[in-house]
Amino acid sequence: MLDIVLFRSGAAVCGIEARHVGASRLCASGDDAPATIESVLGLAPVGRRAPVRLALRAADGMREVLADGPLELLRLDVADIVPLPPLIEAMKRSPTLKGLAVAGGRVLALFGPAEGGAGF
């Protein structure tokens, strides 16, 4: 079993293994805006509905990013994770997109550190 932190990117439900997430908190008005999760993961930018700050493990420590909440913690059976189909793998724009999973009737895009990287 893997613990996955789920967040939203537009209409998509995305997840990162919980061991790569150090903390989360709601954004307060007047907070200076760090990078967005989309810019870190190589996804198209989207508007924010319910921004939260996530601290992601990076090569040089922790890196705060804005993600779209609400966040969920999901325990996912490893057998529910499938590799990307070859056509999607060949066309993906994000080196951090690692696989897909189906959980509770939802298709999840799963992300992890880029190959050879110690974090996001």
PDB file of C-alpha atoms in Angstrom:
ATOM      1  CA  MET A   1       0.000   0.000   0.000  1.00  0.00           C
ATOM      2  CA  LEU A   2       1.115   3.547  -0.760  1.00  0.00           C
ATOM      3  CA  ASP A   3      -0.140   6.748   0.838  1.00  0.00           C
ATOM      4  CA  ILE A   4      -0.878   9.318  -1.864  1.00  0.00           C
ATOM      5  CA  VAL A   5      -1.610  13.026  -1.381  1.00  0.00           C
ATOM      6  CA  LEU A   6      -4.299  14.009  -3.881  1.00  0.00           C
ATOM      7  CA  PHE A   7      -4.749  17.541  -5.214  1.00  0.00           C
ATOM      8  CA  ARG A   8      -6.483  19.122  -8.191  1.00  0.00           C
ATOM      9  CA  SER A   9      -5.015  20.639 -11.339  1.00  0.00           C
ATOM     10  CA  GLY A  10      -7.984  22.114 -13.137  1.00  0.00           C
ATOM     11  CA  ALA A  11     -10.447  19.242 -13.517  1.00  0.00           C
ATOM     12  CA  ALA A  12      -7.761  16.553 -13.143  1.00  0.00           C
ATOM     13  CA  VAL A  13      -7.167  14.662  -9.899  1.00  0.00           C
ATOM     14  CA  CYS A  14      -3.436  14.228  -9.347  1.00  0.00           C
ATOM     15  CA  GLY A  15      -1.362  12.529  -6.695  1.00  0.00           C
ATOM     16  CA  ILE A  16       2.117  12.489  -5.213  1.00  0.00           C
ATOM     17  CA  GLU A  17       3.381   9.789  -2.898  1.00  0.00           C
ATOM     18  CA  ALA A  18       3.039  11.161   0.651  1.00  0.00           C
ATOM     19  CA  ARG A  19       6.711  10.568   1.471  1.00  0.00           C
ATOM     20  CA  HIS A  20       7.551  13.423  -0.951  1.00  0.00           C
ATOM     21  CA  VAL A  21       5.243  15.879   0.856  1.00  0.00           C
ATOM     22  CA  GLY A  22       6.535  17.460   4.049  1.00  0.00           C
ATOM     23  CA  ALA A  23       3.597  19.647   5.066  1.00  0.00           C
ATOM     24  CA  SER A  24       0.559  21.524   3.826  1.00  0.00           C
ATOM     25  CA  ARG A  25      -1.330  24.613   4.942  1.00  0.00           C
ATOM     26  CA  LEU A  26      -4.013  26.937   3.678  1.00  0.00           C
ATOM     27  CA  CYS A  27      -2.896  30.123   1.978  1.00  0.00           C
ATOM     28  CA  ALA A  28      -3.595  33.314   3.874  1.00  0.00           C
ATOM     29  CA  SER A  29      -4.466  36.533   2.069  1.00  0.00           C
ATOM     30  CA  GLY A  30      -1.321  38.548   1.488  1.00  0.00           C
ATOM     31  CA  ASP A  31       0.935  35.472   1.312  1.00  0.00           C
ATOM     32  CA  ASP A  32       3.667  35.814  -1.268  1.00  0.00           C
ATOM     33  CA  ALA A  33       2.986  33.263  -3.973  1.00  0.00           C
ATOM     34  CA  PRO A  34       5.544  30.492  -4.490  1.00  0.00           C
ATOM     35  CA  ALA A  35       5.684  28.487  -7.700  1.00  0.00           C
ATOM     36  CA  THR A  36       2.565  26.558  -8.674  1.00  0.00           C
ATOM     37  CA  ILE A  37       2.417  22.781  -8.633  1.00  0.00           C
ATOM     38  CA  GLU A  38       1.791  22.906 -12.389  1.00  0.00           C
ATOM     39  CA  SER A  39       5.063  24.756 -13.035  1.00  0.00           C
ATOM     40  CA  VAL A  40       6.987  22.209 -10.934  1.00  0.00           C
ATOM     41  CA  LEU A  41       5.328  19.184 -12.566  1.00  0.00           C
ATOM     42  CA  GLY A  42       5.438  20.565 -16.119  1.00  0.00           C
ATOM     43  CA  LEU A  43       1.652  20.912 -16.510  1.00  0.00           C
ATOM     44  CA  ALA A  44      -0.389  23.644 -18.185  1.00  0.00           C
ATOM     45  CA  PRO A  45      -1.245  26.513 -15.802  1.00  0.00           C
ATOM     46  CA  VAL A  46      -4.749  26.649 -14.325  1.00  0.00           C
ATOM     47  CA  GLY A  47      -6.681  29.108 -12.190  1.00  0.00           C
ATOM     48  CA  ARG A  48      -6.865  28.564  -8.446  1.00  0.00           C
ATOM     49  CA  ARG A  49     -10.074  27.700  -6.612  1.00  0.00           C
ATOM     50  CA  ALA A  50      -8.890  26.686  -3.148  1.00  0.00           C
ATOM     51  CA  PRO A  51      -5.126  27.225  -2.952  1.00  0.00           C
ATOM     52  CA  VAL A  52      -3.045  25.376  -0.405  1.00  0.00           C
ATOM     53  CA  ARG A  53       0.689  25.344   0.119  1.00  0.00           C
ATOM     54  CA  LEU A  54       2.496  22.030  -0.166  1.00  0.00           C
ATOM     55  CA  ALA A  55       6.086  21.510   0.898  1.00  0.00           C
ATOM     56  CA  LEU A  56       7.602  19.045  -1.582  1.00  0.00           C
ATOM     57  CA  ARG A  57      10.887  17.236  -1.141  1.00  0.00           C
ATOM     58  CA  ALA A  58      13.484  18.875  -3.395  1.00  0.00           C
ATOM     59  CA  ALA A  59      17.136  18.076  -4.063  1.00  0.00           C
ATOM     60  CA  ASP A  60      18.229  20.861  -1.689  1.00  0.00           C
ATOM     61  CA  GLY A  61      15.564  20.506   1.030  1.00  0.00           C
ATOM     62  CA  MET A  62      11.874  21.352   0.934  1.00  0.00           C
ATOM     63  CA  ARG A  63      10.198  23.510  -1.740  1.00  0.00           C
ATOM     64  CA  GLU A  64       6.832  25.208  -1.206  1.00  0.00           C
ATOM     65  CA  VAL A  65       4.356  25.217  -4.090  1.00  0.00           C
ATOM     66  CA  LEU A  66       0.731  26.259  -4.538  1.00  0.00           C
ATOM     67  CA  ALA A  67      -1.735  23.487  -5.319  1.00  0.00           C
ATOM     68  CA  ASP A  68      -5.488  23.435  -5.726  1.00  0.00           C
ATOM     69  CA  GLY A  69      -7.315  21.816  -2.816  1.00  0.00           C
ATOM     70  CA  PRO A  70      -8.972  20.340  -1.063  1.00  0.00           C
ATOM     71  CA  LEU A  71      -6.213  17.828  -0.370  1.00  0.00           C
ATOM     72  CA  GLU A  72      -6.977  14.188   0.338  1.00  0.00           C
ATOM     73  CA  LEU A  73      -4.843  11.388   1.694  1.00  0.00           C
ATOM     74  CA  LEU A  74      -5.532   8.132  -0.126  1.00  0.00           C
ATOM     75  CA  ARG A  75      -4.145   4.695   0.670  1.00  0.00           C
ATOM     76  CA  LEU A  76      -3.639   3.102  -2.730  1.00  0.00           C
ATOM     77  CA  ASP A  77      -2.906  -0.544  -3.421  1.00  0.00           C
ATOM     78  CA  VAL A  78       0.218  -0.829  -5.573  1.00  0.00           C
ATOM     79  CA  ALA A  79      -1.689  -3.235  -7.858  1.00  0.00           C
ATOM     80  CA  ASP A  80      -4.032  -0.332  -8.773  1.00  0.00           C
ATOM     81  CA  ILE A  81      -1.149   1.617 -10.334  1.00  0.00           C
ATOM     82  CA  VAL A  82      -0.480   1.091 -14.031  1.00  0.00           C
ATOM     83  CA  PRO A  83       2.389   2.393 -16.139  1.00  0.00           C
ATOM     84  CA  LEU A  84       1.626   4.991 -18.760  1.00  0.00           C
ATOM     85  CA  PRO A  85       0.493   3.523 -22.082  1.00  0.00           C
ATOM     86  CA  PRO A  86       3.332   3.741 -24.657  1.00  0.00           C
ATOM     87  CA  LEU A  87       1.652   6.481 -26.714  1.00  0.00           C
ATOM     88  CA  ILE A  88       1.124   8.699 -23.647  1.00  0.00           C
ATOM     89  CA  GLU A  89       4.664   7.952 -22.431  1.00  0.00           C
ATOM     90  CA  ALA A  90       6.056   9.032 -25.813  1.00  0.00           C
ATOM     91  CA  MET A  91       3.978  12.225 -25.920  1.00  0.00           C
ATOM     92  CA  LYS A  92       4.082  13.341 -22.273  1.00  0.00           C
ATOM     93  CA  ARG A  93       5.383  16.831 -21.599  1.00  0.00           C
ATOM     94  CA  SER A  94       6.137  16.231 -17.929  1.00  0.00           C
ATOM     95  CA  PRO A  95       9.108  14.098 -16.833  1.00  0.00           C
ATOM     96  CA  THR A  96       7.413  13.839 -13.429  1.00  0.00           C
ATOM     97  CA  LEU A  97       4.292  11.996 -14.722  1.00  0.00           C
ATOM     98  CA  LYS A  98       4.904   8.401 -13.636  1.00  0.00           C
ATOM     99  CA  GLY A  99       1.679   6.429 -13.968  1.00  0.00           C
ATOM    100  CA  LEU A 100      -2.072   6.204 -13.622  1.00  0.00           C
ATOM    101  CA  ALA A 101      -4.363   4.635 -11.071  1.00  0.00           C
ATOM    102  CA  VAL A 102      -8.081   4.056 -10.674  1.00  0.00           C
ATOM    103  CA  ALA A 103      -9.442   4.555  -7.172  1.00  0.00           C
ATOM    104  CA  GLY A 104     -13.039   5.008  -6.137  1.00  0.00           C
ATOM    105  CA  GLY A 105     -14.192   5.474  -9.717  1.00  0.00           C
ATOM    106  CA  ARG A 106     -11.624   8.241 -10.354  1.00  0.00           C
ATOM    107  CA  VAL A 107      -8.644   8.108 -12.682  1.00  0.00           C
ATOM    108  CA  LEU A 108      -5.596   9.599 -10.991  1.00  0.00           C
ATOM    109  CA  ALA A 109      -2.452  10.962 -12.606  1.00  0.00           C
ATOM    110  CA  LEU A 110       0.501  10.037 -10.387  1.00  0.00           C
ATOM    111  CA  PHE A 111       3.653  12.156 -10.227  1.00  0.00           C
ATOM    112  CA  GLY A 112       7.105  11.603  -8.762  1.00  0.00           C
ATOM    113  CA  PRO A 113      10.568  13.120  -8.970  1.00  0.00           C
ATOM    114  CA  ALA A 114      12.165  13.201 -12.423  1.00  0.00           C
ATOM    115  CA  GLU A 115      14.589  10.363 -13.189  1.00  0.00           C
ATOM    116  CA  GLY A 116      17.915  10.842 -11.476  1.00  0.00           C
ATOM    117  CA  GLY A 117      16.509  13.627  -9.292  1.00  0.00           C
ATOM    118  CA  ALA A 118      16.455  13.627  -5.528  1.00  0.00           C
ATOM    119  CA  GLY A 119      13.163  15.530  -5.462  1.00  0.00           C
ATOM    120  CA  PHE A 120      10.910  17.978  -7.272  1.00  0.00           C
TER     121      PHE A 120
END
